[in-house]
Coordinates of C-alpha atoms and ligand atoms in Angstrom, one line a residue:
X510 CA -6.3 4.2 6.6
X511 CA -9.4 3.5 8.0
X512 CA -10.2 -0.3 7.7
X513 CA -14.2 -0.2 7.3
X514 CA -17.3 -2.5 6.8
X515 CA -20.2 -3.1 6.1
X516 CA -23.4 -6.2 5.9
X517 CA -27.1 -7.0 4.8
X518 CA -28.1 -9.9 4.4
X519 CA -30.5 -12.4 5.6
X520 CA -28.5 -14.6 7.6
X521 CA -26.1 -13.0 11.1
X522 CA -24.0 -9.7 10.3
X523 CA -22.3 -10.1 13.3
X524 CA -19.6 -12.7 11.8
X525 CA -19.5 -10.8 8.4
X526 CA -18.9 -7.9 9.9
X527 CA -15.5 -9.2 12.7
X528 CA -14.5 -11.9 9.2
X529 CA -14.1 -8.6 7.8
X530 CA -12.4 -6.1 9.9
X531 CA -10.2 -9.3 10.7
X532 CA -9.5 -9.2 6.8
X533 CA -8.6 -5.2 7.1
X534 CA -6.9 -5.0 9.9
X535 CA -3.4 -4.4 8.7
X536 CA -5.3 -0.7 7.8
X537 CA -5.6 0.2 11.3
X538 CA -4.9 -1.3 14.8
X539 CA -6.6 1.4 16.5
X540 CA -9.5 0.8 18.1
X541 CA -12.4 -1.5 16.5
X542 CA -16.0 -1.5 16.4
X543 CA -19.6 -2.3 15.5
X544 CA -23.0 -1.6 15.1
X545 CA -26.2 -3.8 14.4
X546 CA -29.0 -3.3 13.7
X547 CA -30.9 -5.1 16.8
X548 CA -34.4 -5.4 16.6
X549 CA -35.2 -2.2 16.5
X550 CA -32.9 -1.0 18.7
X551 CA -28.5 -0.3 17.6
X552 CA -26.5 -2.1 19.4
X553 CA -22.6 -0.5 18.9
X554 CA -19.5 -2.2 21.1
X555 CA -16.1 -0.9 20.4
X556 CA -13.0 -1.1 21.5
X557 CA -9.5 1.1 21.8
X558 CA -6.7 -2.0 21.3
X559 CA -6.6 -3.8 18.3
X560 CA -9.4 -6.8 17.0
X561 CA -8.4 -8.9 19.7
X562 CA -9.6 -6.2 22.3
X563 CA -12.9 -6.1 20.7
X564 CA -13.3 -9.3 20.3
X565 CA -13.1 -9.9 24.0
X566 CA -16.2 -7.4 25.1
X567 CA -18.3 -8.7 22.9
X568 CA -18.2 -12.1 23.9
X569 CA -20.9 -13.7 25.6
X570 CA -22.7 -10.2 24.1
X571 CA -23.8 -12.4 20.5
X572 CA -25.8 -9.7 19.0
X573 CA -28.9 -10.8 16.8
X574 CA -29.4 -8.5 13.3
X575 CA -28.9 -9.1 9.6
X576 CA -27.0 -4.9 8.5
X577 CA -23.9 -3.9 10.5
X578 CA -21.5 -2.2 10.2
X579 CA -17.6 -1.6 11.7
X580 CA -14.6 -0.1 12.1
X581 CA -10.4 -0.6 12.6
X582 CA -8.9 2.8 13.1
X583 CA -6.2 4.3 12.9
X584 CA -6.4 7.4 14.9
X585 CA -6.7 11.0 13.3
X586 CA -8.4 13.5 15.3
X587 CA -8.6 12.2 18.6
X588 CA -6.2 9.6 20.9
X589 CA -6.9 6.3 20.5
X590 CA -9.6 5.4 23.4
X591 CA -13.2 3.1 23.8
X592 CA -14.6 6.9 23.6
X593 CA -13.8 7.9 20.2
X594 CA -13.8 4.2 18.4
X595 CA -16.0 3.9 16.0
X596 CA -19.2 4.0 14.8
X597 CA -20.3 7.0 16.4
X598 CA -23.7 7.8 17.3
X599 CA -25.8 11.3 16.5
X600 CA -27.2 12.1 20.3
X601 CA -30.4 9.6 19.3
X602 CA -28.4 6.1 19.6
X603 CA -30.2 5.2 16.2
X604 CA -27.9 6.5 14.0
X605 CA -24.2 5.1 13.8
X606 CA -20.9 6.1 10.9
X607 CA -18.3 4.9 10.5
X608 CA -15.3 6.6 8.9
X609 CA -11.6 7.0 7.2
X610 CA -10.2 9.6 6.2
X611 CA -10.6 13.9 7.9
X612 CA -13.2 16.0 7.7
X613 CA -11.5 18.9 7.5
X614 CA -14.4 21.4 8.2
X615 CA -15.3 19.6 11.5
X616 CA -15.0 21.9 14.3
X617 CA -16.9 25.2 11.6
X618 CA -19.9 21.8 11.7
X619 CA -19.1 20.3 15.6
X620 CA -19.0 24.2 16.7
X621 CA -22.4 24.6 14.4
X622 CA -24.1 21.7 15.7
X623 CA -23.4 22.5 19.4
X624 CA -25.8 25.6 19.5
X625 CA -28.7 23.9 17.9
X626 CA -28.0 21.6 20.9
X627 CA -26.3 18.5 19.8
X628 CA -24.1 16.6 22.5
X629 CA -20.8 15.4 21.2
X630 CA -19.2 12.1 22.9
X631 CA -15.9 12.1 21.1
X632 CA -13.5 13.9 19.7
X633 CA -13.5 12.7 16.8
X634 CA -14.2 14.5 13.7
X635 CA -16.4 12.2 12.2
X636 CA -19.2 12.7 14.4
X637 CA -20.4 15.5 13.1
X638 CA -21.5 13.4 9.9
X639 CA -23.6 10.9 12.6
X640 CA -25.1 14.7 13.8
X641 CA -26.4 15.6 10.4
X642 CA -28.0 13.1 9.9
X643 CA -30.1 12.8 12.5
X644 CA -31.0 16.8 12.0
X645 CA -32.3 14.9 7.6
X646 CA -33.7 12.1 9.5
X647 CA -35.6 14.3 11.9
X648 CA -37.4 15.9 8.1
X649 CA -38.1 12.6 7.5
X650 CA -36.2 11.3 4.9
X651 CA -34.6 8.5 4.2
X652 CA -31.1 7.3 5.1
X653 CA -29.6 7.7 2.1
X654 CA -31.3 11.7 1.2
X655 CA -30.4 12.5 4.8
X656 CA -26.4 10.8 3.7
X657 CA -27.3 13.0 0.8
X658 CA -27.8 16.3 2.5
X659 CA -25.1 15.3 4.8
X660 CA -22.1 15.2 1.9
X661 CA -22.4 18.6 1.1
X662 CA -21.7 19.5 3.8
X663 CA -18.2 18.2 4.0
X664 CA -15.3 18.7 3.2
X665 CA -12.3 16.9 3.0
X666 CA -11.3 13.2 2.2
X667 CA -14.4 10.9 3.3
X668 CA -15.7 7.0 3.4
X669 CA -18.5 7.1 5.0
X670 CA -20.2 3.9 6.5
X671 CA -23.8 4.7 7.7
X672 CA -26.6 2.9 8.8
X673 CA -29.6 3.2 11.4
X674 CA -32.0 1.3 13.6
X675 CA -35.0 3.0 11.5
X676 CA -34.3 1.6 8.4
X677 CA -33.0 -2.5 9.8
X678 CA -32.2 -4.3 5.6
X679 CA -30.6 -0.8 4.4
X680 CA -26.6 0.6 4.3
X681 CA -26.0 3.1 3.0
X682 CA -21.7 4.9 2.3
X683 CA -20.0 7.7 1.0
X684 CA -16.9 8.1 -0.8
X685 CA -15.3 11.2 -1.6
X686 CA -11.2 10.5 -2.2
X687 CA -11.3 7.4 0.5
X688 CA -11.3 4.5 -0.9
X689 CA -14.4 2.8 -0.6
X690 CA -15.9 -0.6 -2.7
X691 CA -19.6 -2.6 -2.8
X692 CA -20.4 -6.2 -3.3
X693 CA -22.7 -8.1 -3.0
X694 CA -23.4 -12.5 -3.8
X695 CA -25.7 -15.6 -2.4
X696 CA -28.8 -12.2 -0.9
X697 CA -26.4 -10.6 0.7
X698 CA -24.5 -6.9 -0.1
X699 CA -22.1 -5.3 1.5
X700 CA -19.5 -2.7 1.0
X701 CA -16.1 -1.8 2.5
X702 CA -12.6 0.0 2.1
X703 CA -10.7 -2.8 0.2
X704 CA -11.1 -6.0 -1.2
X705 CA -10.3 -8.4 1.3
X706 CA -13.3 -7.6 3.2
X707 CA -15.1 -9.8 -0.3
X708 CA -13.0 -11.8 -1.0
X709 CA -15.4 -14.5 1.2
X710 CA -18.8 -13.6 -0.3
X711 CA -17.3 -13.0 -4.4
X712 CA -14.8 -11.8 -6.6
X713 CA -17.3 -9.2 -8.8
X714 CA -16.0 -6.0 -7.4
X715 CA -17.4 -2.7 -7.5
X716 CA -15.5 0.0 -7.4
X717 CA -17.2 3.0 -6.0
X718 CA -16.4 6.4 -7.7
X719 CA -15.3 9.2 -5.2
X720 CA -18.3 11.8 -5.3
X721 CA -20.9 8.7 -5.4
X722 CA -23.1 6.7 -3.0
X723 CA -23.8 4.1 -2.1
X724 CA -27.2 2.0 -1.2
X725 CA -26.6 -2.0 0.2
X726 CA -29.3 -4.3 0.3
X727 CA -29.2 -7.9 0.8
X728 CA -28.4 -8.8 -2.9
X729 CA -28.8 -5.3 -4.6
X730 CA -26.4 -2.1 -4.5
X731 CA -27.4 0.5 -6.0
X732 CA -24.7 4.0 -6.9
X733 CA -25.5 7.8 -6.9
X734 CA -24.1 11.0 -7.7
X735 CA -24.0 13.4 -4.4
X736 CA -26.5 14.9 -6.3
X737 CA -28.7 11.7 -6.2
X738 CA -28.9 11.0 -10.1
X739 CA -29.0 6.8 -10.5
X740 CA -24.6 5.3 -11.7
X741 CA -25.3 1.9 -12.8
X742 CA -22.0 -0.3 -11.5
X743 CA -19.8 -1.0 -13.3
X744 CA -18.2 -4.4 -11.8
X745 CA -14.7 -5.8 -11.8
X746 CA -13.9 -9.1 -11.5
X747 CA -10.3 -9.8 -8.8
X748 CA -9.1 -12.8 -9.4
X749 CA -7.6 -12.8 -6.4
X750 CA -9.0 -16.3 -4.4
X751 CA -9.7 -16.4 -0.5
X752 CA -6.6 -18.5 0.7
X753 CA -3.7 -16.1 -0.7
X754 CA -5.6 -14.1 1.8
X755 CA -4.6 -15.8 4.3
X756 CA -1.4 -16.9 6.1
X757 CA -1.7 -20.5 5.2
X758 CA 1.1 -21.8 8.0
X759 CA 3.7 -18.9 8.1
X760 CA 4.1 -17.4 11.0
X761 CA 2.8 -13.6 9.8
X762 CA 1.7 -12.1 6.4
X763 CA 4.8 -10.8 6.0
X764 CA 7.1 -14.5 5.5
X765 CA 4.6 -16.0 4.2
X766 CA 4.9 -12.8 1.1
X767 CA 8.0 -12.3 1.7
X768 CA 8.1 -16.6 -0.2
X769 CA 5.6 -15.7 -2.4
X770 CA 7.2 -13.9 -4.7
X771 CA 9.0 -15.8 -6.3
X772 CA 5.4 -15.6 -8.1
X773 CA 4.6 -12.4 -7.8
X774 CA 7.6 -11.6 -10.0
X775 CA 6.4 -14.6 -12.5
X776 CA 2.4 -13.4 -12.0
X777 CA 3.3 -10.3 -13.0
X778 CA 6.3 -11.0 -16.0
X779 CA 3.3 -13.5 -17.7
X780 CA 1.4 -12.4 -21.0
X781 CA 3.9 -9.6 -21.3
X782 CA 5.3 -11.9 -24.2
X783 CA 4.7 -12.0 -27.4
X784 CA 6.0 -15.2 -29.3
X785 CA 8.8 -14.0 -31.3
X786 CA 9.6 -12.3 -27.4
X787 CA 8.4 -8.6 -28.0
X788 CA 7.2 -7.1 -25.0
X789 CA 3.7 -6.6 -25.1
X790 CA 1.3 -4.1 -22.3
X791 CA -1.6 -3.9 -24.3
X792 CA -3.7 -4.3 -21.7
X793 CA -1.8 -1.4 -21.0
X794 CA -3.4 0.5 -23.5
X795 CA -0.2 3.1 -24.1
X796 CA -1.1 4.8 -27.5
X797 CA 2.3 4.6 -29.9
X798 CA 2.0 7.8 -30.6
X799 CA 1.9 9.5 -27.2
X800 CA 5.2 7.6 -26.5
X801 CA 6.9 8.5 -29.4
X802 CA 6.5 11.5 -28.9
X803 CA 7.7 12.0 -24.8
X804 CA 10.7 14.1 -24.1
X805 CA 10.6 13.3 -20.1
X806 CA 9.3 11.1 -17.9
X807 CA 8.6 11.9 -13.9
X808 CA 8.6 9.1 -11.3
X809 CA 6.5 10.1 -8.4
X810 CA 5.9 7.7 -5.4
X811 CA 6.0 7.0 -1.8
X812 CA 7.6 5.1 0.3
X813 CA 8.8 1.3 -1.1
X814 CA 7.1 2.6 -4.2
X815 CA 9.3 5.2 -3.6
X816 CA 12.2 3.3 -3.8
X817 CA 11.3 0.5 -6.9
X818 CA 10.5 4.8 -8.6
X819 CA 14.0 4.7 -9.0
X820 CA 15.4 1.5 -10.1
X821 CA 12.8 2.6 -12.7
X822 CA 14.4 6.1 -13.0
X823 CA 18.6 4.2 -13.6
X824 CA 16.4 1.2 -15.6
X825 CA 14.4 4.0 -18.1
X826 CA 17.5 6.1 -18.7
X827 CA 19.1 3.6 -19.2
X828 CA 17.5 1.4 -21.9
X829 CA 15.9 4.9 -22.9
X830 CA 17.4 7.4 -23.0
X831 CA 15.3 9.7 -22.0
X832 CA 16.2 12.3 -18.7
X833 CA 13.9 11.2 -16.0
X834 CA 13.3 13.2 -13.0
X835 CA 11.8 11.1 -9.3
X836 CA 9.8 13.4 -6.7
X837 CA 9.0 12.0 -4.0
X838 CA 4.6 11.7 -3.7
X839 CA 3.7 14.3 -1.1
X840 CA 6.7 16.7 -2.9
X841 CA 6.1 16.7 -5.9
X842 CA 3.2 19.2 -7.3
X843 CA 4.5 21.3 -4.1
X844 CA 7.9 22.4 -6.6
X845 CA 5.9 23.5 -9.9
X846 CA 7.4 20.8 -11.7
X847 CA 7.7 22.0 -15.7
X848 CA 5.5 19.3 -16.8
X849 CA 3.9 19.3 -20.7
X850 CA 2.1 17.1 -23.0
X851 CA 5.0 15.5 -24.0
X852 CA 6.0 14.8 -20.6
X853 CA 5.4 11.1 -19.3
X854 CA 4.0 10.9 -15.5
X855 CA 4.0 7.3 -14.0
X856 CA 3.4 7.0 -10.7
X857 CA 3.3 3.2 -8.4
X858 CA 2.0 3.0 -5.8
X859 CA 0.9 -1.0 -4.7
X860 CA -2.8 0.5 -3.2
X861 CA -3.3 2.6 -5.4
X862 CA -5.1 4.9 -3.0
X863 CA -1.9 6.6 -1.3
X864 CA -3.6 10.1 -1.2
X865 CA 0.1 12.3 -2.2
X866 CA 0.6 9.8 -5.2
X867 CA -3.2 10.7 -6.5
X868 CA -2.9 13.9 -6.2
X869 CA 0.0 14.1 -8.2
X870 CA -0.9 12.7 -11.0
X871 CA -3.9 14.6 -10.7
X872 CA -1.4 17.1 -10.8
X873 CA 0.2 16.2 -13.2
X874 CA -2.8 15.2 -16.0
X875 CA -3.7 18.9 -15.1
X876 CA -0.9 20.0 -17.0
X877 CA -2.0 18.1 -19.8
X878 CA 0.8 14.9 -19.2
X879 CA 0.8 11.1 -20.7
X880 CA -0.4 9.3 -17.2
X881 CA 0.8 5.9 -15.8
X882 CA -0.1 4.5 -13.2
X883 CA 1.8 1.0 -11.5
X884 CA -0.8 -1.0 -9.4
X885 CA -1.1 -3.8 -8.0
X886 CA -4.8 -3.0 -7.4
X887 CA -7.8 -3.5 -9.4
X888 CA -10.4 -0.8 -8.9
X889 CA -8.0 1.0 -7.2
X890 CA -8.1 4.8 -7.4
X891 CA -5.0 5.3 -8.7
X892 CA -6.6 2.9 -12.4
X893 CA -9.4 5.8 -12.7
X894 CA -6.6 8.5 -13.0
X895 CA -4.3 7.4 -15.4
X896 CA -4.2 7.2 -19.4
X897 CA -3.0 3.7 -18.8
X898 CA -2.2 1.4 -16.1
X899 CA 0.0 -1.7 -15.5
X900 CA -0.8 -4.3 -13.0
X901 CA 1.5 -6.0 -10.9
X902 CA 0.3 -9.5 -10.0
X903 CA 1.0 -9.7 -6.0
X904 CA -1.8 -11.0 -4.9
X905 CA -3.6 -10.0 -2.0
X906 CA -0.2 -8.5 0.1
X907 CA -1.1 -8.2 3.9
X908 CA 1.6 -7.4 5.7
X909 CA 2.1 -3.0 6.3
X910 CA 5.9 -3.7 5.7
X911 CA 5.6 -3.8 0.7
X912 CA 7.0 -6.8 0.5
X913 CA 6.3 -8.8 -2.5
X914 CA 4.8 -6.4 -4.6
X915 CA 7.7 -4.4 -4.4
X916 CA 9.6 -6.6 -5.6
X917 CA 6.8 -6.9 -8.6
X918 CA 6.3 -3.1 -9.3
X919 CA 10.3 -3.6 -10.5
X920 CA 9.6 -5.9 -12.4
X921 CA 6.9 -4.5 -13.7
X922 CA 9.4 -1.1 -14.2
X923 CA 11.9 -2.3 -15.8
X924 CA 8.8 -4.4 -18.7
X925 CA 8.2 -0.5 -19.3
X926 CA 11.4 0.4 -19.7
X927 CA 11.7 -2.0 -21.9
X928 CA 9.1 -1.3 -24.1
X929 CA 9.7 2.3 -24.5
X930 CA 12.9 1.9 -25.4
X931 CA 11.0 -1.6 -27.9
X932 CA 8.6 1.1 -28.7
X933 CA 11.5 3.8 -29.3
X934 CA 13.2 1.8 -31.0
X935 CA 16.0 3.4 -28.0
X936 CA 17.9 -0.3 -28.4
X937 CA 19.0 -3.1 -30.3
X938 CA 16.1 -6.1 -30.6
X939 CA 19.1 -8.2 -29.3
X940 CA 19.9 -6.7 -25.6
X941 CA 16.5 -6.3 -24.5
X942 CA 16.0 -10.0 -25.7
X943 CA 19.0 -10.9 -23.5
X944 CA 17.5 -8.9 -20.6
X945 CA 14.6 -10.4 -20.8
X946 CA 16.0 -13.5 -21.2
X947 CA 17.5 -12.6 -17.7
X948 CA 14.4 -11.1 -16.0
X949 CA 12.8 -14.9 -16.4
X950 CA 15.6 -16.0 -14.8
X951 CA 14.8 -14.2 -12.1
X952 CA 11.6 -16.8 -9.9
X953 CA 13.7 -19.1 -9.7
X954 CA 16.3 -17.4 -9.1
X955 CA 14.4 -15.9 -6.1
X956 CA 13.6 -19.1 -5.1
X957 CA 17.8 -19.9 -4.1
X958 CA 17.7 -15.8 -2.3
X959 CA 14.8 -17.6 0.0
X960 CA 17.4 -20.7 0.9
X961 CA 19.3 -17.9 3.2
X962 CA 16.4 -18.2 5.5
X963 CA 18.6 -19.5 7.6
X964 CA 21.0 -18.1 7.8
X965 CA 19.7 -14.8 8.0
X966 CA 17.9 -15.7 11.5
X967 CA 20.6 -16.4 12.8
X968 CA 22.3 -13.4 12.0
X969 CA 19.3 -11.6 13.1
X970 CA 19.7 -12.8 16.4
X971 CA 23.0 -11.6 16.7
X972 CA 22.3 -8.1 15.3
X973 CA 19.0 -7.7 17.0
X974 CA 19.9 -5.5 19.9
X975 CA 21.8 -2.3 17.5
X976 CA 20.6 0.4 18.7
X977 CA 21.5 1.9 14.8
X978 CA 22.1 0.4 11.2
X979 CA 23.4 2.1 8.3
X980 CA 22.5 0.1 4.4
X981 CA 25.2 1.6 1.8
X982 CA 24.8 1.0 -1.8
X983 CA 26.0 2.6 -5.1
X984 CA 23.4 3.4 -8.1
X985 CA 19.9 0.8 -8.5
X986 CA 22.1 -0.8 -5.0
X987 CA 20.6 2.6 -3.7
X988 CA 17.3 1.6 -4.0
X989 CA 18.2 -1.1 -1.5
X990 CA 19.8 -0.2 1.0
X991 CA 17.0 2.4 1.0
X992 CA 14.3 -0.4 0.8
X993 CA 16.2 -2.3 4.3
X994 CA 16.8 0.7 6.1
X995 CA 12.8 1.0 5.4
X996 CA 12.1 -2.2 6.0
X997 CA 13.6 -2.4 9.3
X998 CA 12.7 1.1 11.0
X999 CA 9.0 -0.1 9.8
X1000 CA 8.8 -3.0 12.0
X1001 CA 11.8 -3.6 14.4
X1002 CA 11.8 0.4 14.7
X1003 CA 15.5 0.0 15.4
X1004 CA 16.8 3.8 13.5
X1005 CA 18.0 2.2 10.8
X1006 CA 19.6 5.1 7.5
X1007 CA 20.0 3.5 4.0
X1008 CA 22.5 5.6 2.9
X1009 CA 24.4 7.0 -0.7
X1010 CA 27.9 5.1 0.1
X1011 CA 30.0 7.4 -1.9
X1012 CA 28.1 9.4 0.6
X1013 CA 29.7 8.0 3.9
X1014 CA 32.6 10.4 3.8
X1015 CA 30.7 13.3 3.9
X1016 CA 29.1 12.5 7.4
X1017 CA 27.6 9.6 7.9
X1018 CA 30.5 8.0 9.0
X1019 CA 31.0 9.8 11.3
X1020 CA 28.4 7.7 12.5
X1021 CA 30.5 4.8 12.9
X1022 CA 31.0 3.2 16.3
X1023 CA 32.6 -0.3 17.3
X1024 CA 29.3 -2.6 16.7
X1025 CA 27.3 -0.5 14.5
X1026 CA 25.6 -3.1 12.3
X1027 CA 27.0 -1.7 8.4
X1028 CA 24.8 -3.3 5.9
X1029 CA 26.8 -3.2 2.6
X1030 CA 24.9 -4.3 -1.0
X1031 CA 28.1 -5.2 -3.1
X1032 CA 26.3 -7.5 -6.1
X1033 CA 27.2 -6.8 -9.7
X1034 CA 30.7 -5.5 -11.2
X1035 CA 29.6 -2.1 -11.8
X1036 CA 30.9 -0.4 -7.9
X1037 CA 31.7 -3.6 -6.8
X1038 CA 36.0 -1.4 -6.4
X1039 CA 34.2 1.5 -4.9
X1040 CA 31.6 -0.6 -2.4
X1041 CA 34.5 -3.0 -1.6
X1042 CA 36.5 0.3 -0.4
X1043 CA 34.0 1.6 1.8
X1044 CA 32.8 -1.7 3.4
X1045 CA 37.0 -0.9 4.8
X1046 CA 36.6 2.1 5.5
X1047 CA 34.0 1.3 8.2
X1048 CA 36.2 -2.0 8.9
X1049 CA 38.4 0.2 10.0
X1050 CA 36.5 2.2 12.2
X1051 CA 34.8 -1.1 14.0
X1052 CA 31.7 -1.9 12.2
X1053 CA 30.1 -4.7 11.9
X1054 CA 29.8 -6.0 8.0
X1055 CA 27.0 -7.5 6.7
X1056 CA 27.3 -7.9 2.7
X1057 CA 25.3 -8.4 0.3
X1058 CA 26.9 -10.4 -3.1
X1059 CA 27.2 -12.4 -5.4
X1060 CA 28.5 -15.7 -5.1
X1061 CA 32.1 -16.4 -5.2
X1062 CA 33.6 -13.1 -4.7
X1063 CA 36.8 -13.4 -2.4
X1064 CA 37.0 -9.7 -1.4
X1065 CA 33.9 -9.6 -0.1
X1066 CA 33.7 -13.7 2.2
X1067 CA 37.0 -12.1 3.5
X1068 CA 35.5 -8.1 4.7
X1069 CA 31.4 -10.0 5.5
X1070 CA 30.9 -10.6 9.3
X1071 CA 27.4 -11.9 8.1
X1072 CA 27.4 -12.3 4.6
X1073 CA 24.4 -13.5 2.6
X1074 CA 25.1 -14.6 -1.3
X1075 CA 22.7 -13.9 -4.3
X1076 CA 22.8 -14.9 -7.3
X1077 CA 24.1 -12.4 -10.2
X1078 CA 21.8 -11.2 -12.6
X1079 CA 22.2 -7.6 -15.6
X1080 CA 23.1 -5.1 -12.9
X1081 CA 19.2 -3.2 -13.0
X1082 CA 17.2 -6.5 -12.0
X1083 CA 19.7 -7.3 -9.0
X1084 CA 17.1 -5.2 -6.7
X1085 CA 15.0 -7.7 -7.6
X1086 CA 17.3 -10.2 -6.0
X1087 CA 18.9 -7.7 -3.2
X1088 CA 16.4 -6.8 -1.3
X1089 CA 14.4 -9.9 -0.8
X1090 CA 18.0 -11.3 2.6
X1091 CA 17.6 -7.2 3.8
X1092 CA 13.3 -7.7 4.0
X1093 CA 14.2 -11.4 6.1
X1094 CA 17.0 -9.5 8.1
X1095 CA 14.7 -7.1 9.1
X1096 CA 11.5 -9.7 9.6
X1097 CA 13.7 -12.0 12.0
X1098 CA 14.7 -8.5 13.8
X1099 CA 10.6 -7.5 14.8
X1100 CA 10.6 -11.5 15.1
X1101 CA 13.5 -12.2 17.4
X1102 CA 12.7 -8.2 19.6
X1103 CA 8.8 -9.2 20.2
X1104 CA 7.6 -7.5 17.3
X1105 CA 4.8 -8.3 15.2
X1106 CA 6.1 -8.0 11.5
X1107 CA 2.8 -7.7 10.8
X1108 CA 1.2 -4.9 12.4
X1109 CA 4.1 -1.8 13.0
X1110 CA 3.3 0.3 15.3
X1111 CA 1.7 3.5 14.0
X1112 CA 1.7 2.8 10.2
X1113 CA -1.3 1.1 7.9
X1114 CA -1.2 -0.4 4.6
X1115 CA -2.9 3.1 3.0
X1116 CA -2.1 6.0 3.2
X1117 CA -4.9 7.9 2.1
X1118 CA -4.1 11.0 4.2
X1119 CA -2.1 13.3 2.9
Ligands
AGP484 C1 6.8 0.0 2.8 O1 6.2 -0.9 3.6 C2 5.0 1.1 4.0 N1 4.3 0.2 4.2 C3 5.6 2.2 3.2 O2 6.3 2.8 2.8 C4 4.2 2.1 2.1 O3 5.6 2.0 0.5 C5 3.6 3.4 1.1 O4 2.8 3.8 2.1 C6 3.4 3.3 -0.4 O5 2.2 3.3 -0.3 P1 1.4 2.9 -2.1 O6 3.0 2.4 -2.0 O7 0.6 1.5 -1.4 O8 1.6 3.9 -2.2

């Protein structure tokens, strides 16, 4: 969840660290801090609040030194205060540590270290690492060796980055579970928790696997296993460009990313059809024999990715007639699921780092299932835990609320479902071709949906004062309803519920009173009549109705207080179009309420702890 960055080079470290933190701030913004080795001394500056607070603190304090580390925090242990802001130091003040993860045995280690005379100056789990390194270095070992000894004592998940006054020109880091990458370029070396921090300097990044230590010097990255054995670094090339990770004239990343959705969908489909229109997922490397023996599919994911999973369940079952189970990744391994080598488990995570999804996939792999990962990030942990990887090509998503990665997931999962149908011959080729034709029209149709922006902004102005929202849908419209509600909750802090429209009369309709906004997905024909009947029911009880419908739907026009018309497509593809007005609604409601959509309170872009 926290953002971490380390730099060694021949230029000043401070601007690189601040720039890195700016690019990682979406990972957490409870506090920020840096440590720079400056003329043999360690200078540490840290501050509660967003990065701007740290920058104000640094104003007029031009730190010299070309070795340093920086951290932006999502608090787990210890309140988000100055005292708990990273970096944390040892008793001598000559070792500084930053950390993403949770050190589970910190209480025990703290007691042990305190008994040996160490003084603690924070409430964090992280600080124990600084004191353990201090002890090891007191024995005269190098910083790398000291970190190696330290990680042997730690339980839990961590990406730790360390610098020491006695070793300028070196930053060392260790990874167990929590994400970590390294890279070098032009006489510099870097470590970071995520790719955007490295983009200004290099696009060849070295993923650091769990159980590895990394030592970074100017122009050099060296990897080791936790027992000190050298490991060859294997860089992966990232084709995201720098501009894509910047706002490009938009007020917020979220709005920019909403507008990038036609490209995200188009790029996710690119090169995935051959000249005869067959789907080719060669890059995914799914063994046809494995595909044919699969007798059940299980989809696991969290949050927005779970909503993409709902749409995937509908698509896979419809196209392939394979039974599909859908699980929240955080629940999956605790329900004693029935899996064997004929099961295919599809894990969806835009970040590729969600702790619960990774754990679910490892659990499924141990039971012999074929693991397919759907992710947006090359080199992410999920890619190493899977038998096959289907990448979405949405480019970097910085806004904490997932938008373009969701649409790219829906696209990729439809491709996967059709591919399974093609390889298992469960659907006639002409029906597959018809669906592909509809998919290729989506980017253009999305451009049309984006022209609704002014209408949505106007509606948001009117609705921003509401206390509760209900979002209802049926079939894949449920995925849209849940996603619309999640978007609104997470960035506008308005209570919102996504509901199966058919369940309304079993309870939720009691919530309806005059003025409660009800957003209903009434696109397509499959559920049209029933959805409109539900809209009539809530309207009769005074609800304010906001409808997402296809153009020319007279009944929808008559029943809507606000109407967002989106083009028609095949029913299973409709979430790709129907979700967009709801993303915009959440965005403009948040803006209307004076909130920052890119940095919603208490949230972080990737949830790397369980
Ligand atoms: C989406 O807007 C949320 N920020 C969140 O629910 C997210 O989708 C979830 O944490 C899963 O992330 P992942 O796709 O990286 O696994």
